[in-house]
C-alpha positions as a LaTeX table, in Angstrom:
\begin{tabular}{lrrr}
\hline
Residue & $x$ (\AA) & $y$ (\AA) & $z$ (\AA) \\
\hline
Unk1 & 5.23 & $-19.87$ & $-21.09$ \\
Unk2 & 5.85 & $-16.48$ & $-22.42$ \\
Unk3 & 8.79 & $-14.59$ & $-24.19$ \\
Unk4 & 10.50 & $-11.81$ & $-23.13$ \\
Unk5 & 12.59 & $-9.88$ & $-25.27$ \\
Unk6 & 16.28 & $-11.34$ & $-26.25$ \\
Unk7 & 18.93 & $-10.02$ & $-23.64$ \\
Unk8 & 22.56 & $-10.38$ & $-23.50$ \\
Unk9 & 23.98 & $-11.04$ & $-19.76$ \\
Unk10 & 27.39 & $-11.41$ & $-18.59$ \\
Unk11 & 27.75 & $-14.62$ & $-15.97$ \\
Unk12 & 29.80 & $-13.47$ & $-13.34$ \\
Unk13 & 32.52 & $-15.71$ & $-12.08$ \\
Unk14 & 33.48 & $-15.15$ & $-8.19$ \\
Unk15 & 35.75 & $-16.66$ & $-6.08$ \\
Unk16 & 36.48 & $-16.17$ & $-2.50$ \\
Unk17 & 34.86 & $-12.69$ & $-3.27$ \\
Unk18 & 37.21 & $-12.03$ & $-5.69$ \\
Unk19 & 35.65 & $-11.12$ & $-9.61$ \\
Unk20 & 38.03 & $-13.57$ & $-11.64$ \\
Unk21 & 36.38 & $-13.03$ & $-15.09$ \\
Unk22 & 32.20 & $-12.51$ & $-16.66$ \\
Unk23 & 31.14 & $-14.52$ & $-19.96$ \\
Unk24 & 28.50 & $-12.99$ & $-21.98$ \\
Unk25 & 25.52 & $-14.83$ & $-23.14$ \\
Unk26 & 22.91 & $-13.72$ & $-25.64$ \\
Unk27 & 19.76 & $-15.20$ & $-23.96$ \\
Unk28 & 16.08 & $-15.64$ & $-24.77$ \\
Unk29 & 13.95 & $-14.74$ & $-21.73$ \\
Unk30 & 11.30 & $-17.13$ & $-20.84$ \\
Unk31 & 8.75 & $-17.00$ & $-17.57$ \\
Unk32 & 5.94 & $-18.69$ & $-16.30$ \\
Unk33 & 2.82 & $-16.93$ & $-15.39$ \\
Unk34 & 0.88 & $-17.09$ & $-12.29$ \\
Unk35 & $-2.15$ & $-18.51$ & $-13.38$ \\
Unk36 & 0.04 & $-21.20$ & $-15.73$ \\
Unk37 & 1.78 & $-22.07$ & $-13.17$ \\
Unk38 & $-1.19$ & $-22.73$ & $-10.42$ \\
Unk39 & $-2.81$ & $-25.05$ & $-13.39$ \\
Unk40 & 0.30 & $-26.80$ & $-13.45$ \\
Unk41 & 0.38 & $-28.16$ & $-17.32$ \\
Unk42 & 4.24 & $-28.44$ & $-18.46$ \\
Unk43 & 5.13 & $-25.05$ & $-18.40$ \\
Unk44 & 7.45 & $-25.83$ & $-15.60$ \\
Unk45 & 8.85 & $-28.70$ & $-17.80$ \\
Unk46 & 12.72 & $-27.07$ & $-19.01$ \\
Unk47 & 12.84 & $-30.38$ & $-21.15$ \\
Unk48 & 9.79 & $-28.97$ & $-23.30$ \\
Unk49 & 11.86 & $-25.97$ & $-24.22$ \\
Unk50 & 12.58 & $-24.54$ & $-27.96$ \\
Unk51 & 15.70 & $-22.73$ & $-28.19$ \\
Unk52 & 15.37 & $-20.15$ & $-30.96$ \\
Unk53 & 18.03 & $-19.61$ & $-33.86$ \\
Unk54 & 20.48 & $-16.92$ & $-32.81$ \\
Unk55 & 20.67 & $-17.01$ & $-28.75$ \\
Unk56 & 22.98 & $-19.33$ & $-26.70$ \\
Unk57 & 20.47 & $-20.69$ & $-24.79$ \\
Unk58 & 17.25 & $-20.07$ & $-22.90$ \\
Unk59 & 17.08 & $-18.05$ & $-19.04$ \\
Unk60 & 14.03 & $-18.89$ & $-16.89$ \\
Unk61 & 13.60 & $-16.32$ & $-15.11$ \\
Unk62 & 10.10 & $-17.09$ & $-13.07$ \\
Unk63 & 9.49 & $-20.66$ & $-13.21$ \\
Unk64 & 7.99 & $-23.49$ & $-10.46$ \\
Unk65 & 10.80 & $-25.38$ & $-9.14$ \\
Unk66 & 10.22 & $-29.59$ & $-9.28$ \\
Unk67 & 13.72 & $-29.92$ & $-7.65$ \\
Unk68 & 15.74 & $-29.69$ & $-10.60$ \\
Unk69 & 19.42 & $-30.94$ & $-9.93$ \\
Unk70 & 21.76 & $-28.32$ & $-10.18$ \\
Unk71 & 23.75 & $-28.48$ & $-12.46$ \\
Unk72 & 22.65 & $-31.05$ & $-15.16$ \\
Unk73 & 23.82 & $-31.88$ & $-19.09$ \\
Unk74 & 20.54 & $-33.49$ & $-21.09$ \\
Unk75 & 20.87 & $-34.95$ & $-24.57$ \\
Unk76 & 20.02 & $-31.34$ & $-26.14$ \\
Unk77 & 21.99 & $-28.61$ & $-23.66$ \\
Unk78 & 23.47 & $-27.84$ & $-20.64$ \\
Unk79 & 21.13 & $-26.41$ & $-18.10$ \\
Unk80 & 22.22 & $-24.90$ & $-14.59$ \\
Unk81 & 19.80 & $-23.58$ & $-11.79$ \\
Unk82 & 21.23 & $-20.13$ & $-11.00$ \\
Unk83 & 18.79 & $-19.22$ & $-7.55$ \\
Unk84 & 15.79 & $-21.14$ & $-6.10$ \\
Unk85 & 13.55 & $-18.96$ & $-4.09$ \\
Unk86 & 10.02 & $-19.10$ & $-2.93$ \\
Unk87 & 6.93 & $-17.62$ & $-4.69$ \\
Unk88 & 4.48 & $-16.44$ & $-2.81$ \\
Unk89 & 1.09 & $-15.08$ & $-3.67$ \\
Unk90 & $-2.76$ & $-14.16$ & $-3.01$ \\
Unk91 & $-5.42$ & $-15.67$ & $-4.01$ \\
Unk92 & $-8.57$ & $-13.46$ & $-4.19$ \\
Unk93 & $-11.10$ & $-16.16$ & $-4.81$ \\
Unk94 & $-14.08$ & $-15.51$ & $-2.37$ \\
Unk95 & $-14.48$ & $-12.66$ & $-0.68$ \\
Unk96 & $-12.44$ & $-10.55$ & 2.08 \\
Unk97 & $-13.88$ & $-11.49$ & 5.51 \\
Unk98 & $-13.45$ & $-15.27$ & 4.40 \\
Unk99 & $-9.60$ & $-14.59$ & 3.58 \\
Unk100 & $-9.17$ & $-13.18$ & 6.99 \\
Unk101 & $-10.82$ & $-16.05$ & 8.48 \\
Unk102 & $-9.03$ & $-18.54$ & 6.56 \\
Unk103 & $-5.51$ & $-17.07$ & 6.34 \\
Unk104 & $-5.56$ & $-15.20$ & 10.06 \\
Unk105 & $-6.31$ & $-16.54$ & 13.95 \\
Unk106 & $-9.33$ & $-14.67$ & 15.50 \\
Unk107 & $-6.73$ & $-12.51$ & 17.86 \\
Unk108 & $-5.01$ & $-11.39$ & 15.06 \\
Unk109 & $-7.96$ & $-10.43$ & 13.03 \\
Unk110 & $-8.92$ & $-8.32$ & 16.53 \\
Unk111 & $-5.67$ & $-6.92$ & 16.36 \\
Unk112 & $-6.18$ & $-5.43$ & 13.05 \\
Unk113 & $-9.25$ & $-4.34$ & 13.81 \\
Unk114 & $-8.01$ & $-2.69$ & 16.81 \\
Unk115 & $-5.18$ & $-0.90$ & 14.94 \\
Unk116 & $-7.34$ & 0.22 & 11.82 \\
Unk117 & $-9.97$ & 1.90 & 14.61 \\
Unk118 & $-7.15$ & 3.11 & 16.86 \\
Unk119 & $-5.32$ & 4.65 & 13.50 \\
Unk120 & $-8.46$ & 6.33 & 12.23 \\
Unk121 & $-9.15$ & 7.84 & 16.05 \\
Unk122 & $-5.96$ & 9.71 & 16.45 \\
Unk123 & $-6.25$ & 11.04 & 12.69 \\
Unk124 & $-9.52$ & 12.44 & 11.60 \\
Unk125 & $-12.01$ & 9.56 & 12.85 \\
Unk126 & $-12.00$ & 7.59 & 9.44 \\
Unk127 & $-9.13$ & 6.26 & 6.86 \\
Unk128 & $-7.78$ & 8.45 & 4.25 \\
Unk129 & $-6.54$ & 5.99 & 1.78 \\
Unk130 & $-6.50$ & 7.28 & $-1.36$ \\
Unk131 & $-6.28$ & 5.16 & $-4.85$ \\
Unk132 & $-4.43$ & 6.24 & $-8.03$ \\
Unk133 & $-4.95$ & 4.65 & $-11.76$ \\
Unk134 & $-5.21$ & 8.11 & $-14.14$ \\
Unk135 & $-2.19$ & 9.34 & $-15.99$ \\
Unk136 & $-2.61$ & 12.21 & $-13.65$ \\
Unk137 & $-3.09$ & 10.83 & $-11.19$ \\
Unk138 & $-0.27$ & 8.11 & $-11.48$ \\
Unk139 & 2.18 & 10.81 & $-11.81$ \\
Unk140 & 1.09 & 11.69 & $-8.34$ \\
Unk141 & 1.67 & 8.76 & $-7.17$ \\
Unk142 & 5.05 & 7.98 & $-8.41$ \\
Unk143 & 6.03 & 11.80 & $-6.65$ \\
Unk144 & 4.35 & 10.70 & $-3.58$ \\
Unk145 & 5.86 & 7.14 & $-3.23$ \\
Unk146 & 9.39 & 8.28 & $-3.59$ \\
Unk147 & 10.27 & 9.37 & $-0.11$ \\
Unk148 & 8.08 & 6.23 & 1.04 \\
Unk149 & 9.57 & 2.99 & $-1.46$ \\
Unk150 & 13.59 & 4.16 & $-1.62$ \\
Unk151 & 15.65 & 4.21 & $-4.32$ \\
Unk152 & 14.73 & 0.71 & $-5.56$ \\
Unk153 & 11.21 & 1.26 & $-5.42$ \\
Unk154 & 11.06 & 4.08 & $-7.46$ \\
Unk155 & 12.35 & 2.77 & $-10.09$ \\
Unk156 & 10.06 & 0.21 & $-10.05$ \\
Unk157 & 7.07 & 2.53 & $-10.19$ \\
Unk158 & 8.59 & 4.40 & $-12.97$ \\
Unk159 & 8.90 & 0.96 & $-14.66$ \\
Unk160 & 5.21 & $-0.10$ & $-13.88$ \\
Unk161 & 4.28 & 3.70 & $-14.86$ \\
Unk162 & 5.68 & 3.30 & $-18.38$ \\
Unk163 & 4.38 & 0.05 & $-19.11$ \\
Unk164 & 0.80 & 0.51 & $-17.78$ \\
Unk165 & $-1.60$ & $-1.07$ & $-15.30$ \\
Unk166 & 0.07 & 0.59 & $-12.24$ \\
Unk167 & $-2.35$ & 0.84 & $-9.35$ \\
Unk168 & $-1.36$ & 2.80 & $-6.64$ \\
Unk169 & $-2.73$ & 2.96 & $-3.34$ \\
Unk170 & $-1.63$ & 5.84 & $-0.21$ \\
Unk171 & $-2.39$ & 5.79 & 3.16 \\
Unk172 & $-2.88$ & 9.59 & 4.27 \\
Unk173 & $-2.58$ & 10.79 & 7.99 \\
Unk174 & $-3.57$ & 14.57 & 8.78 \\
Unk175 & $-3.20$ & 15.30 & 4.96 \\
Unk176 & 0.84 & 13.32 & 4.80 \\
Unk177 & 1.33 & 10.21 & 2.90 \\
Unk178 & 2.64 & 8.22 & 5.37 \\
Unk179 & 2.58 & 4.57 & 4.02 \\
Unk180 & 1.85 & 3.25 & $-0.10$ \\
Unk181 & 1.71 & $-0.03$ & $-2.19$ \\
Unk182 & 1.93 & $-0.08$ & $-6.12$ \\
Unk183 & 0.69 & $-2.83$ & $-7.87$ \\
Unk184 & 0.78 & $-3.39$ & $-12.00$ \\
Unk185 & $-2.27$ & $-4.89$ & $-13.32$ \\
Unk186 & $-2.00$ & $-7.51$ & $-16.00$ \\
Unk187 & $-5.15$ & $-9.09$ & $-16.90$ \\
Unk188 & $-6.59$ & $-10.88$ & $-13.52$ \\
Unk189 & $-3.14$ & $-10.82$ & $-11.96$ \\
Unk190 & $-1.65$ & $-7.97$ & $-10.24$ \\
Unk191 & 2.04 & $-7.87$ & $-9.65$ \\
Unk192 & 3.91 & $-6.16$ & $-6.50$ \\
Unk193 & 5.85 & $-3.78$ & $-7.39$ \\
Unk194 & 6.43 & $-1.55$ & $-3.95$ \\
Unk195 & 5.26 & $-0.70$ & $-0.61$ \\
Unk196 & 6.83 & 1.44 & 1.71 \\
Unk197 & 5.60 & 3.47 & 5.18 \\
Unk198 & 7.38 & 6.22 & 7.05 \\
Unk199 & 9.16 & 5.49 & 10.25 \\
Unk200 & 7.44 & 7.22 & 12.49 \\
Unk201 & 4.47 & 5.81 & 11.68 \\
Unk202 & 5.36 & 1.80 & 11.90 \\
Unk203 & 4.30 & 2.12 & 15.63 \\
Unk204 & 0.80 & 2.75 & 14.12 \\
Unk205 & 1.08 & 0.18 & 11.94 \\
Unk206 & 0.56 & 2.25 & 8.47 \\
Unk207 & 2.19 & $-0.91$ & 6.47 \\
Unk208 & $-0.12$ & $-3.01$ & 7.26 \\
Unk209 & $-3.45$ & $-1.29$ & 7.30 \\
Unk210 & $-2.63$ & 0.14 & 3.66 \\
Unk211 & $-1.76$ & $-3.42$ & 2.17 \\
Unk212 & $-5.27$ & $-4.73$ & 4.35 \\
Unk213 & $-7.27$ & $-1.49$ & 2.87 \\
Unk214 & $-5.68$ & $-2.35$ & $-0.61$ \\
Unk215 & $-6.68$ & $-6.47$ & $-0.27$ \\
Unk216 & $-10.52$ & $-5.35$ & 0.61 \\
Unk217 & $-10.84$ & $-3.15$ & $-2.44$ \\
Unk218 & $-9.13$ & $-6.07$ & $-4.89$ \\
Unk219 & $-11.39$ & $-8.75$ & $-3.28$ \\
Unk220 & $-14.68$ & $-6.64$ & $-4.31$ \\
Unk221 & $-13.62$ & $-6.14$ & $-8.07$ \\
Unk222 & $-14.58$ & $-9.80$ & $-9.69$ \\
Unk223 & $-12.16$ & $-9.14$ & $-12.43$ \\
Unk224 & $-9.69$ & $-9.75$ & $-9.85$ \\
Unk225 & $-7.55$ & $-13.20$ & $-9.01$ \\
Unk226 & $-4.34$ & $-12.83$ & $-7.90$ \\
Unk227 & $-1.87$ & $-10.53$ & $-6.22$ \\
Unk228 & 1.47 & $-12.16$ & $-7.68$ \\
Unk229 & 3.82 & $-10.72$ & $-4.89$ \\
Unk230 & 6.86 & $-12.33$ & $-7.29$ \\
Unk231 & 9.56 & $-14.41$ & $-6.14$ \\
Unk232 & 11.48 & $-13.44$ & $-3.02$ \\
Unk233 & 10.61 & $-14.45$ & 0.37 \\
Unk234 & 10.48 & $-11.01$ & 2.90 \\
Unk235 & 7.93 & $-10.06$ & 6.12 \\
Unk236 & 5.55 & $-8.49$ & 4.04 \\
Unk237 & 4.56 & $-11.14$ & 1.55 \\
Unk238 & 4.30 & $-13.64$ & 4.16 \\
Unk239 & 2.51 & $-11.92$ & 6.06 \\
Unk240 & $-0.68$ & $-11.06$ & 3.16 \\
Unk241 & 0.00 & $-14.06$ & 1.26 \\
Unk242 & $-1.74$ & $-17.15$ & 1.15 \\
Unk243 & $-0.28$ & $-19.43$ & $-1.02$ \\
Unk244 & 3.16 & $-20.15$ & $-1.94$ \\
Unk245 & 4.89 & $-22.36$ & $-4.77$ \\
Unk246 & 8.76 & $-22.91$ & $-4.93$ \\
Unk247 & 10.30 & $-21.27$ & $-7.89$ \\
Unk248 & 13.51 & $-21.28$ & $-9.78$ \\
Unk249 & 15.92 & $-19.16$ & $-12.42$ \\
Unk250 & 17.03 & $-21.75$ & $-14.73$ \\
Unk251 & 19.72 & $-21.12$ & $-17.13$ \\
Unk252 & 19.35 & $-23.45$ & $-20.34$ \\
Unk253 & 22.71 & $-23.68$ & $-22.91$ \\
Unk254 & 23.02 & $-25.45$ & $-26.31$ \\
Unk255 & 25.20 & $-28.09$ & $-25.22$ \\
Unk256 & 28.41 & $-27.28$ & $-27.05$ \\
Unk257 & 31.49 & $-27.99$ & $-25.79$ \\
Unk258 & 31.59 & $-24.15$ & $-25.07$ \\
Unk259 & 28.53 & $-23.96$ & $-23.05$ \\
Unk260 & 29.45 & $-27.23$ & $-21.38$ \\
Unk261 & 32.74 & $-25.84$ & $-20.66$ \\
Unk262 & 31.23 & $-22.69$ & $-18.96$ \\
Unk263 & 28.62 & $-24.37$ & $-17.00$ \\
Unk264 & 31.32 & $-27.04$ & $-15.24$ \\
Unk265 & 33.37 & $-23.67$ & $-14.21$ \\
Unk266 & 30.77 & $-21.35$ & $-12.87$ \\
Unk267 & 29.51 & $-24.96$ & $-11.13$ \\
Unk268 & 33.07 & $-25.29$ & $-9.82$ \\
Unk269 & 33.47 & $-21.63$ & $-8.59$ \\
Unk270 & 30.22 & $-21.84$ & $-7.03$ \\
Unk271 & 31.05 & $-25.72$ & $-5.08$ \\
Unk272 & 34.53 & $-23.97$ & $-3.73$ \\
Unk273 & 32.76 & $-20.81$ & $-2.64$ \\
Unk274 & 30.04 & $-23.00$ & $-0.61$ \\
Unk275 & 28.81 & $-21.28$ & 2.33 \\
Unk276 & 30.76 & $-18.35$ & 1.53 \\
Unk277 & 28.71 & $-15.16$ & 0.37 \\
Unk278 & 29.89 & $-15.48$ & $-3.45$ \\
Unk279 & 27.63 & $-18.56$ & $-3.48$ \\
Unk280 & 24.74 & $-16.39$ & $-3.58$ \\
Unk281 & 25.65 & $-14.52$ & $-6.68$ \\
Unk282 & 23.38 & $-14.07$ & $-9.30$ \\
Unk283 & 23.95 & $-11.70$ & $-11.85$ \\
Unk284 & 22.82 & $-8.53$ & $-11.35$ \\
Unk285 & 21.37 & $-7.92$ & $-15.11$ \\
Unk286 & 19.27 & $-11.26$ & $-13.98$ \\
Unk287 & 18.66 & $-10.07$ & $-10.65$ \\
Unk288 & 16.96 & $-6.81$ & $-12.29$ \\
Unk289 & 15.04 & $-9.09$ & $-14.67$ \\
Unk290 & 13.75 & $-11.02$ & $-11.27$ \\
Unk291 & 12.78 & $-7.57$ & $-9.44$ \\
Unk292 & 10.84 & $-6.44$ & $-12.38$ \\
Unk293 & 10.40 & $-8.48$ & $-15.55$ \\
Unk294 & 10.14 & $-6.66$ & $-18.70$ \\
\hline
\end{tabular}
């Protein structure tokens, strides 16, 4: 399991969408890899967890879910699970034709097909995807995937920009970028950061044939064994994916009469705002860590 840098984060209590009150809490930030948590090991076991001198407690922010309880109090601390979610991700053992085989039916590997050929014929007879890893060449890229990501994306390429290993990948039609993905490189794994495709080009299904272009190149570099699409379940990852774990952000207190205090009210809001959108909440300084760790 590896550290993140200590973060203070407010806890947000809602009810019945009202914003009664936040609680600050000076955290060390914990996640699982990947690859540690494929092998399995007990790097998913909260139990095994050393609280450093300093911090209130411990946030697990990327972590496989065993089906924790809740809201539980252990001999040690208090721990709460604040969002489960599912983690999906690629696995690029083998090569490319056997992941469409595997993961794909026959007519929807024709239907790619068809699209990829149909694409190419209206604009210039081949595909102009284009790849970016230079400093120069990433600064390009960050320009060009800002009309094509949104706001959000952005600033997760400037994020992935400034901490190194951004790929980026651009899908060009009659010399316009008309559909990207970023990805950040970290050792074997590469983590999604964005995609994004202009409207008026969805009919000609850009999104798909840049992620598809991007998968074939990946597959042929050996260094190369996961795309980590990051927890969050949406169209796109399930639709590229090919394996999936269930994940969780686990919130870990000493258990003080404080902490156990805190954790039985935010439990409470959260039981009387069942089924009501407040339920949901998770704070936003946490959310951000979940987007884009680091």
């Amino acid at each position: 399991m590896s550290s993140l840098p200590e973060r203070l984060f407010s806890l947000p209590f809602v009810f019945r969408g009202k914003h009664l009150f936040s609680v600050n809490l000076h955290l060390a930030v914990r996640e699982v890899s990947l690859p540690d948590a494929l092998a399995g090991g007990r790097s998913d076991d909260s139990s095994d967890l050393f609280v450093p001198a300093g911090v209130d407690g411990c946030l697990l922010c990327k972590v496989p879910d065993p089906g924790w309880r809740t809201h539980t109090l252990y001999d040690d601390r208090v721990a709460y699970v604040l969002a489960r979610d599912t983690w999906h991700y690629l696995s690029l053992a083998g090569g490319y034709d056997g992941f469409l085989e595997n993961r794909y039916s026959a007519k929807t590997r024709e239907s790619f097909a068809r699209d990829e050929a149909r694409f190419a014929a209206q604009f210039g007879g081949a595909l102009d995807l284009r790849e970016y890893r230079s400093a120069a060449q990433l600064a390009e890229f960050a320009e060009l995937s800002r009309a094509l990501c949104g706001d959000a994306g952005q600033v997760d390429v400037v994020r992935a920009k400034d901490l190194g290993g951004l790929v980026g990948f651009v899908l060009f039609a009659d010399g316009a970028p008309i559909a990207c993905l970023g990805l950040q490189s970290q050792g074997d794994t590469l983590l999604y950061v964005c995609a994004g495709e202009r409207e008026d080009f969805r009919q000609w299904s850009a999104g798909a044939i840049v992620h598809l272009q991007a998968i074939r190149r990946l597959f042929a570099d050996p260094g190369n064994r996961y795309v980590d699409f990051r927890p969050g379940d949406c169209e796109v990852k399930r639709q590229f994916a090919n394996g999936a774990l269930r994940s969780a952000v686990v919130l870990n207190l000493r258990r003080t009469l404080r902490n156990r205090l805190i954790l039985s009210a935010y439990s409470l809001t959260r039981q009387l705002s069942a089924g009501r959108e407040e339920a949901a909440v998770v704070p936003e300084a946490i959310r951000e860590l979940l987007v884009f760790a680091g």
